[in-house]
mmCIF file of C-alpha atoms and ligand atoms in Angstrom:
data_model
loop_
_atom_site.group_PDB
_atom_site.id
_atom_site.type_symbol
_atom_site.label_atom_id
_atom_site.label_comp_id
_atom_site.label_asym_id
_atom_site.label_seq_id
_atom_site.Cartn_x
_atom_site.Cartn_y
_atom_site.Cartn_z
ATOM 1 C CA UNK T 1 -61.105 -66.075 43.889
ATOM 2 C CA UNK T 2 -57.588 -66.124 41.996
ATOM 3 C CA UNK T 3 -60.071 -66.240 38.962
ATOM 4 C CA UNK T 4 -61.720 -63.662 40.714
ATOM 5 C CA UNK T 5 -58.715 -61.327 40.963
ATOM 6 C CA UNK T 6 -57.405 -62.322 37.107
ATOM 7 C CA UNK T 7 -60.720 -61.009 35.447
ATOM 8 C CA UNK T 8 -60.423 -57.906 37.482
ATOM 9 C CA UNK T 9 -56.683 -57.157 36.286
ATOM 10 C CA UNK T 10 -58.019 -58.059 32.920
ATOM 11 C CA UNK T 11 -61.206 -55.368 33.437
ATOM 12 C CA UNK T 12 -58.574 -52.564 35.190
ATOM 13 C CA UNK T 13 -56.252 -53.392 31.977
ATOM 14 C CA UNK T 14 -58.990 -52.637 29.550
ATOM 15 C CA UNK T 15 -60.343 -49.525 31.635
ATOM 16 C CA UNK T 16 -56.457 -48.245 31.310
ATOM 17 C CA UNK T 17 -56.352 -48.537 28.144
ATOM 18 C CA UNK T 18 -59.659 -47.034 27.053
ATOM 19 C CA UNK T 19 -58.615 -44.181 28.905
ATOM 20 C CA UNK T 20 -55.347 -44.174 27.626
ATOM 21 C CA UNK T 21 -57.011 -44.320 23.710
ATOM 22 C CA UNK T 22 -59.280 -41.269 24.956
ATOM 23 C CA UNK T 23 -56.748 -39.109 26.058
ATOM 24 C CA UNK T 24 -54.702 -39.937 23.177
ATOM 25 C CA UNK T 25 -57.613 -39.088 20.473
ATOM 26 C CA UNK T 26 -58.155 -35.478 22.845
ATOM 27 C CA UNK T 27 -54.572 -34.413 22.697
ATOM 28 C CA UNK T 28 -54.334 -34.895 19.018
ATOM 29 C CA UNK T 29 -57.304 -33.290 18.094
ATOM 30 C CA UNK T 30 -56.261 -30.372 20.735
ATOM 31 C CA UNK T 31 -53.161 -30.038 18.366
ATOM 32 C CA UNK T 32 -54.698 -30.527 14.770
ATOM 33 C CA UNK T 33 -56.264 -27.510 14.617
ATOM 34 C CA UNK T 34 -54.173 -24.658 15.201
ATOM 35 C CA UNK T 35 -51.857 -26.930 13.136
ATOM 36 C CA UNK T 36 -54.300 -27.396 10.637
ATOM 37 C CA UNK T 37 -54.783 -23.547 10.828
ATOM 38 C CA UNK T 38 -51.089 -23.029 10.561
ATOM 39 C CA UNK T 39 -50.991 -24.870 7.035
ATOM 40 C CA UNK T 40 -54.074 -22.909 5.958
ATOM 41 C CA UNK T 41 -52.733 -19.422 6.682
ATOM 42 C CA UNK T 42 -49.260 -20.164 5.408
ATOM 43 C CA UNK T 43 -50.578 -21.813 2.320
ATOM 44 C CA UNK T 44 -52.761 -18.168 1.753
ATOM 45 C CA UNK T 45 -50.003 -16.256 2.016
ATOM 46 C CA UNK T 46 -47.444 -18.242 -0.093
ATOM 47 C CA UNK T 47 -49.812 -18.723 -3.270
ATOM 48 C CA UNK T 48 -51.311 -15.536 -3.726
ATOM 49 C CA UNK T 49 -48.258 -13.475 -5.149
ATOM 50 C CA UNK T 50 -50.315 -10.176 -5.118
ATOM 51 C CA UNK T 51 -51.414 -10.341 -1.213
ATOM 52 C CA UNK T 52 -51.122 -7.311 -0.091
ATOM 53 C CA UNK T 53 -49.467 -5.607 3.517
ATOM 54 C CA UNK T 54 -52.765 -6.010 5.897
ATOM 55 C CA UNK T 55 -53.776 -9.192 5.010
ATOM 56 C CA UNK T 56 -50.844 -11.012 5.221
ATOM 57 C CA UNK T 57 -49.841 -9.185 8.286
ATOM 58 C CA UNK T 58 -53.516 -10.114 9.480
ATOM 59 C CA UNK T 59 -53.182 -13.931 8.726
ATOM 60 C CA UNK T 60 -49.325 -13.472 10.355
ATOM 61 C CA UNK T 61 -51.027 -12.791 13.904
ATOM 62 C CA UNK T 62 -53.436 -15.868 13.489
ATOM 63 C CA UNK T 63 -50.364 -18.168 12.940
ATOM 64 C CA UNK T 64 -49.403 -16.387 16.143
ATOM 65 C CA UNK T 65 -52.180 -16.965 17.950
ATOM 66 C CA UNK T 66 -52.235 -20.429 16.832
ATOM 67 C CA UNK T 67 -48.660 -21.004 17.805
ATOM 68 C CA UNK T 68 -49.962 -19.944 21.432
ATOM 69 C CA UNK T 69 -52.487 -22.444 21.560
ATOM 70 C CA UNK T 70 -49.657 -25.038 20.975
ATOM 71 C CA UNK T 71 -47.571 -23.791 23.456
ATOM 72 C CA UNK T 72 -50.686 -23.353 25.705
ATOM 73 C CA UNK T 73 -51.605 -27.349 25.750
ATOM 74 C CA UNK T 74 -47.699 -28.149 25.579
ATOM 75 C CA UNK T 75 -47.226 -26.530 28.862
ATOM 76 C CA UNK T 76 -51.110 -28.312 30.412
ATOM 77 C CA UNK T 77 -49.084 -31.505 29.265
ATOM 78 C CA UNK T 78 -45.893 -31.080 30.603
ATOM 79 C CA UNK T 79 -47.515 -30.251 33.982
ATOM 80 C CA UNK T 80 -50.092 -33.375 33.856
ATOM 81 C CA UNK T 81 -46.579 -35.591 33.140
ATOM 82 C CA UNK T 82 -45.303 -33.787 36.369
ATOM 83 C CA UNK T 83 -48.305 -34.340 38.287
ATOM 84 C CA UNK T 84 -48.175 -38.348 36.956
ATOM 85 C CA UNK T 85 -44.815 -38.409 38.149
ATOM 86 C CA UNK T 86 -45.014 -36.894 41.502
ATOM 87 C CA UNK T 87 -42.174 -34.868 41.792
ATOM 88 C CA UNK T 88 -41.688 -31.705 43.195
ATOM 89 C CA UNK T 89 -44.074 -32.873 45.647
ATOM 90 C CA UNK T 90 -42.267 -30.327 49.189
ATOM 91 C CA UNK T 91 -45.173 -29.177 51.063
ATOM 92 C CA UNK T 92 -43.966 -25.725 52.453
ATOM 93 C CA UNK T 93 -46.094 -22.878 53.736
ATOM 94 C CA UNK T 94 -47.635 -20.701 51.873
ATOM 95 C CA UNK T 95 -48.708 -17.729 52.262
ATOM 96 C CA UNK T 96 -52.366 -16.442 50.440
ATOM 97 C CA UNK T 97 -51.961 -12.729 50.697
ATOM 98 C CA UNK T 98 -48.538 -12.711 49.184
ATOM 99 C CA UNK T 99 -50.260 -15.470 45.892
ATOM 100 C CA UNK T 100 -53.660 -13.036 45.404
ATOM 101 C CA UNK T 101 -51.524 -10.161 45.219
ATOM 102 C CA UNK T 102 -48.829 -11.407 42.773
ATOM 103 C CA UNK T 103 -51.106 -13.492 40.690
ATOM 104 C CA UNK T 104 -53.481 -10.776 40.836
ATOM 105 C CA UNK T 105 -50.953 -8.479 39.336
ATOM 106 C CA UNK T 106 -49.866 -11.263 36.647
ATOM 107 C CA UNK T 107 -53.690 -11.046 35.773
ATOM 108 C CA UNK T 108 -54.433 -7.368 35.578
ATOM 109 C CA UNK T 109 -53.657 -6.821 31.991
ATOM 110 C CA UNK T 110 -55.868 -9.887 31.100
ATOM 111 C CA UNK T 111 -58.341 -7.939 33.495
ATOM 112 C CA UNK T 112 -57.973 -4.669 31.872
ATOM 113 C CA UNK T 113 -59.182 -5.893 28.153
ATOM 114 C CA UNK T 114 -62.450 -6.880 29.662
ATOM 115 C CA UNK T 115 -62.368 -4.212 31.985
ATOM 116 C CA UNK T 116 -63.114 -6.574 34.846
ATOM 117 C CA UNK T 117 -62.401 -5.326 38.488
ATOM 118 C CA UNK T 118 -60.306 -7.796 40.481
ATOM 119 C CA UNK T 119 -61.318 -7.600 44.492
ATOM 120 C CA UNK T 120 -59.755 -8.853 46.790
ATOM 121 C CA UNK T 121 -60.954 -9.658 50.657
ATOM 122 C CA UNK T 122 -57.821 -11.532 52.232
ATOM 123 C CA UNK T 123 -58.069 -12.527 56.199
ATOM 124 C CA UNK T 124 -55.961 -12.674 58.504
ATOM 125 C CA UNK T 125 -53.296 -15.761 59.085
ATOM 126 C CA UNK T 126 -53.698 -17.354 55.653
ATOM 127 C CA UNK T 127 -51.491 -19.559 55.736
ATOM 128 C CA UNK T 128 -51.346 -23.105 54.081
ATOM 129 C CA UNK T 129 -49.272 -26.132 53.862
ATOM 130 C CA UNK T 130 -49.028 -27.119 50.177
ATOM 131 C CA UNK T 131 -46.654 -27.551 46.966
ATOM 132 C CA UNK T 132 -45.540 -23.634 46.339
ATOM 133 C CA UNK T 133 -45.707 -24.290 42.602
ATOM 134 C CA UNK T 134 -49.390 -26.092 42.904
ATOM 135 C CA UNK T 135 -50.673 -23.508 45.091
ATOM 136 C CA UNK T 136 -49.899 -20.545 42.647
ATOM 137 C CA UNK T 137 -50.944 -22.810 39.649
ATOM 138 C CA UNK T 138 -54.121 -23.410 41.619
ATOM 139 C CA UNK T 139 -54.877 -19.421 41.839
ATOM 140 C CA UNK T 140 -54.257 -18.259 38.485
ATOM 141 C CA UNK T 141 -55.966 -21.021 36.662
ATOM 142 C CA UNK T 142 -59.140 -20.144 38.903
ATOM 143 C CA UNK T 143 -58.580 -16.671 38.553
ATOM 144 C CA UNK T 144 -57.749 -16.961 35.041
ATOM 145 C CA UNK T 145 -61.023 -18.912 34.237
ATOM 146 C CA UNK T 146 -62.790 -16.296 36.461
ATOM 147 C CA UNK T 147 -61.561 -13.451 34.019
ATOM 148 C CA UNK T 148 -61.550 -15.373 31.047
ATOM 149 C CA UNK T 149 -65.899 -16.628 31.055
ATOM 150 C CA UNK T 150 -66.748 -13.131 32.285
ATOM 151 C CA UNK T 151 -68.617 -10.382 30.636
ATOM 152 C CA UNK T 152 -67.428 -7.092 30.064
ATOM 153 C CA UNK T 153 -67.310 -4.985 32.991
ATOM 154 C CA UNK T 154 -67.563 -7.722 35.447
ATOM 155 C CA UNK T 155 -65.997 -8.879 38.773
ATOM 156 C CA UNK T 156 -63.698 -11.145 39.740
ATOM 157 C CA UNK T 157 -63.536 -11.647 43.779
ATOM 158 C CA UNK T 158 -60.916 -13.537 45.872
ATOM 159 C CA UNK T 159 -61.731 -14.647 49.702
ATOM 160 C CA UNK T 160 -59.541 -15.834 51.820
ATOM 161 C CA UNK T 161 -60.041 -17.100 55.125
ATOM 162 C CA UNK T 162 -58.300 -18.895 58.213
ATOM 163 C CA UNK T 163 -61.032 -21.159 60.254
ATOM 164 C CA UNK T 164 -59.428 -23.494 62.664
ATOM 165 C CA UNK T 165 -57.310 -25.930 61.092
ATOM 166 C CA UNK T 166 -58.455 -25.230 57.007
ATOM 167 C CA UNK T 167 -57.564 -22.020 55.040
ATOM 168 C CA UNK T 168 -60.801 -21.847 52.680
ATOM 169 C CA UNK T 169 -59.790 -20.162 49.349
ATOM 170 C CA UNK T 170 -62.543 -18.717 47.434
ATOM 171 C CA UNK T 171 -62.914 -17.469 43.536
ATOM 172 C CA UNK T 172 -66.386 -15.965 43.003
ATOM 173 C CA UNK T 173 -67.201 -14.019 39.647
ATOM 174 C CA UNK T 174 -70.208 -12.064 37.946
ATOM 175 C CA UNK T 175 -69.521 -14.354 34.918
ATOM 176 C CA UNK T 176 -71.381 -16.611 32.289
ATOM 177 C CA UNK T 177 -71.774 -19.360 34.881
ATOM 178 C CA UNK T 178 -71.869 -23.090 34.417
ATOM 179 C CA UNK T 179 -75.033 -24.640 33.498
ATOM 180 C CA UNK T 180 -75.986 -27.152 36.473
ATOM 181 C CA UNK T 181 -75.912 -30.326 34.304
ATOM 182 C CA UNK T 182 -72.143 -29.787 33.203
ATOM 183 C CA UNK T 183 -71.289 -28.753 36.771
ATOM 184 C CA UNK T 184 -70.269 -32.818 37.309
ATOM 185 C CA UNK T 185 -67.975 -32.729 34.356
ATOM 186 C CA UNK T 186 -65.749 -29.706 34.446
ATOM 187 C CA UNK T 187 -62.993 -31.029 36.532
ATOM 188 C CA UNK T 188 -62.705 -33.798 33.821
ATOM 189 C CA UNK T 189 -59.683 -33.862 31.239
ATOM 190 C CA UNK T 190 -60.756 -31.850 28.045
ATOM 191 C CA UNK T 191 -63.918 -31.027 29.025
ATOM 192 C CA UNK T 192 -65.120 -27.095 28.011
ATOM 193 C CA UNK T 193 -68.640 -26.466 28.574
ATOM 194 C CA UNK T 194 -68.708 -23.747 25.549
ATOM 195 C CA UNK T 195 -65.696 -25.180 22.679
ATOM 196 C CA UNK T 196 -66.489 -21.809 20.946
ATOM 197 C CA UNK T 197 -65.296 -19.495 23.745
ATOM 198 C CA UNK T 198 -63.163 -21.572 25.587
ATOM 199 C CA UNK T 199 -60.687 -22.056 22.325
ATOM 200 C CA UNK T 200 -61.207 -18.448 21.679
ATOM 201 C CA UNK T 201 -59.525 -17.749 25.489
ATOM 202 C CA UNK T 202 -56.943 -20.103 24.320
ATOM 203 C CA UNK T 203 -58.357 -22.548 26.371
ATOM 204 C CA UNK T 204 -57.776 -26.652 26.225
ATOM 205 C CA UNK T 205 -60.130 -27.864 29.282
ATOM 206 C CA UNK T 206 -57.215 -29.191 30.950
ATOM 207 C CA UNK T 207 -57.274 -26.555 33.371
ATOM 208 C CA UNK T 208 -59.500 -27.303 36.023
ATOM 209 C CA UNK T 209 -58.368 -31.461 35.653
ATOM 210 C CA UNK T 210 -55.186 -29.906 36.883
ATOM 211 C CA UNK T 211 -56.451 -27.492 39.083
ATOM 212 C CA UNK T 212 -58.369 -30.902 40.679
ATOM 213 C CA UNK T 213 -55.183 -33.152 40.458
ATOM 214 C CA UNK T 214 -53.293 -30.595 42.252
ATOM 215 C CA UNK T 215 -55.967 -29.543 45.408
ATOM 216 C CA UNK T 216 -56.032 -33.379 46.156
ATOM 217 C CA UNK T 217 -52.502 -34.222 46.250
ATOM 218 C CA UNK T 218 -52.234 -31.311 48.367
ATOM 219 C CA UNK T 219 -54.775 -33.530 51.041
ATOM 220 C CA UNK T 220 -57.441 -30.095 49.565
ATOM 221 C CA UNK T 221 -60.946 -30.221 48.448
ATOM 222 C CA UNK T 222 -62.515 -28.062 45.839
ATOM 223 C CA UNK T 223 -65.406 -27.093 44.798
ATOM 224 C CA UNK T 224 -68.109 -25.166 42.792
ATOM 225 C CA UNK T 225 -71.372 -23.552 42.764
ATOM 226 C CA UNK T 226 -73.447 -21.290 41.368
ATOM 227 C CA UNK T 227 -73.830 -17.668 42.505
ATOM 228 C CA UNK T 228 -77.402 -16.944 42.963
ATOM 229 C CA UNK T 229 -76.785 -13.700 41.547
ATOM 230 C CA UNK T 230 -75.201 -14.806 38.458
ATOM 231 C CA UNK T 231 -72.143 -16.441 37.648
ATOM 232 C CA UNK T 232 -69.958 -18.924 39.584
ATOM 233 C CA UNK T 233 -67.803 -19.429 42.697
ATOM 234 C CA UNK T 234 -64.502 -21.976 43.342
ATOM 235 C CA UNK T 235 -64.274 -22.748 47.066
ATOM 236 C CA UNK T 236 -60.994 -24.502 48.050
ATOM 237 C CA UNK T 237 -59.847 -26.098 51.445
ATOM 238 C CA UNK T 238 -56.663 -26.407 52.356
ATOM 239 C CA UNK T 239 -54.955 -27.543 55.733
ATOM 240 C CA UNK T 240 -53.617 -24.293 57.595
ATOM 241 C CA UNK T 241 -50.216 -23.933 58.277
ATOM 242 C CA UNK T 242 -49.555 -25.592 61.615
ATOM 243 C CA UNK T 243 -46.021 -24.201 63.143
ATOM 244 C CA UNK T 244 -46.455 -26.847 66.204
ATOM 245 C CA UNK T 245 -46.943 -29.397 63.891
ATOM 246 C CA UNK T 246 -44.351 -29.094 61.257
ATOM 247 C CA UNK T 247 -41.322 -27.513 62.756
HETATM 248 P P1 ADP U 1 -60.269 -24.200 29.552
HETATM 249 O O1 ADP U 1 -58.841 -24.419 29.194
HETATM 250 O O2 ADP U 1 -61.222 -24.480 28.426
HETATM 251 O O3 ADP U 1 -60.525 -22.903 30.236
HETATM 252 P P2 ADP U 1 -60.763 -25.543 32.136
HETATM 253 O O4 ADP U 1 -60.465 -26.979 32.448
HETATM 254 O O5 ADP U 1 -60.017 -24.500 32.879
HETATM 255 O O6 ADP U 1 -60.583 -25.412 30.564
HETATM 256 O O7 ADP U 1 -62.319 -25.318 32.339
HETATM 257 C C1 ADP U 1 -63.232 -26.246 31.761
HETATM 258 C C2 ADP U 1 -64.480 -25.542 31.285
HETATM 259 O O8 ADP U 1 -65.252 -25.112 32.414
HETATM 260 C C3 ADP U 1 -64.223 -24.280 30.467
HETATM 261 O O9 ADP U 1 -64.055 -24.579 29.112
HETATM 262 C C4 ADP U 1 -65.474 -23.460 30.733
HETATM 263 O O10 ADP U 1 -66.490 -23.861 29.837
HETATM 264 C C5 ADP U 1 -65.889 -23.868 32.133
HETATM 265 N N1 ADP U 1 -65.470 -22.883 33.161
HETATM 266 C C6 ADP U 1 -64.344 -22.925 33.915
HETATM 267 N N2 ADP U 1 -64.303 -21.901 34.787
HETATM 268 C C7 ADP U 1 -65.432 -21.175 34.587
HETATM 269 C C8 ADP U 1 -65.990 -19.987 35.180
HETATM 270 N N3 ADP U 1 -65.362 -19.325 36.163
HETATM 271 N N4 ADP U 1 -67.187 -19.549 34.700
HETATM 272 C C9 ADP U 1 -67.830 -20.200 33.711
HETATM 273 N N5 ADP U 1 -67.354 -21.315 33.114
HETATM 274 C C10 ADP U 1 -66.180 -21.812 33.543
#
């Protein structure tokens, strides 16, 4: 049985460091190409002495946007570290009116360039115990996602509601929707159902990993399904705020 345990080190070694290989080969793919775009663009502008205003002004925003795309997955991996590390881990309560309405504001202008309405149903007594900083990182990135694989003109609707001792959390939208056989996979590091669109929202698929990472070290559940009308719904549980309990 001491052999027992030593092949199973050996096997959790192995697994670690497959997974450790994977993540490595995503990240630096993640980063090579706006990088590689970067060089491209740059190189345009600086050999052809006769470019004129637009164009170079035109490839000037897409070194922008690439730039964003850096910063994008440089923020996603400074919050995995933090969410490896375990800090910052106070469990306070917080309130769900006060996060819809000031992440829903935050989101509006995103909103607006679709022209996608942002409802809002919020009950009564909404409150949860969880990390501040998770809980409004867990909103926006739903919300974001909601706004960002919508179509134009859609809707983007946030439930909240208290029911005994859980606070359920819902992000419903009249979106693209996730095809049932990638439903499994989108809480996974890097995965994007659609590459195309997702990196055209700026997107890395680290999101939702983070979104998941976050909702269970808050002692949360999440999950998803398909709206039979169209598009997709988030449902997350969280323990409600107990005064009794935690003063
Ligand atoms: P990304 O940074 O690409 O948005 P996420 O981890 O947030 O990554 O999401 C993973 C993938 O799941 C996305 O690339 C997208 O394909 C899909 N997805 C996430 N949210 C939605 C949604 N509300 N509707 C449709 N597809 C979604």
């Amino acid at each position: 049985s001491a052999n027992n345990k030593l092949q199973k080190d050996i096997a959790d070694k192995v697994k670690i460091d497959e997974m450790r290989k994977e993540f490595l080969d995503n990240v630096s793919h993640e980063l090579k190409t706006p990088l590689a775009s970067i060089r491209l663009l740059t190189d345009s502008i600086l050999q052809d002495a006769s470019i004129d205003r637009d164009t170079a002004r035109e490839f000037v925003a897409d070194i922008g946007e690439a730039a964003d795309r850096l910063i994008h997955i440089s923020q996603e991996l400074l919050e995995l570290n933090r969410l490896d590390e375990g800090r910052d881990m106070a469990q306070e309560p917080v309130d769900w009116t006060e996060q819809v309405e000031k992440i829903g504001r935050m989101l509006a202008p995103l909103a607006e360039e679709d022209r996608i309405t942002l409802e809002t149903d919020l009950g009564e007594d909404c409150i949860v115990r969880c990390n501040q900083e998770d809980a409004s990182q867990i909103l926006r990135n739903l919300m974001e996602n909601a706004i960002k694989y919508n179509v134009t003109g859609g809707e983007v609707l946030v439930t909240t509601r208290h029911q005994g001792a859980q606070v359920l959390l819902s992000v419903a939208d009249t979106g693209v929707g996730i095809p049932e056989a990638d439903m499994p996979r989108i809480f996974e590091r890097f995965y994007r159902v659609d590459k195309a669109r997702s990196r055209q929202a700026g997107g890395s698929g680290l999101g939702l990993s983070i979104v998941h990472d976050m909702v269970l070290r808050n002692d949360s559940t999440i999950s998803v399904a398909p709206r039979p009308e169209g598009g997709t719904c988030f449902t997350v549980v969280f323990p409600a705020f107990d005064i009794e309990e935690d003063i």
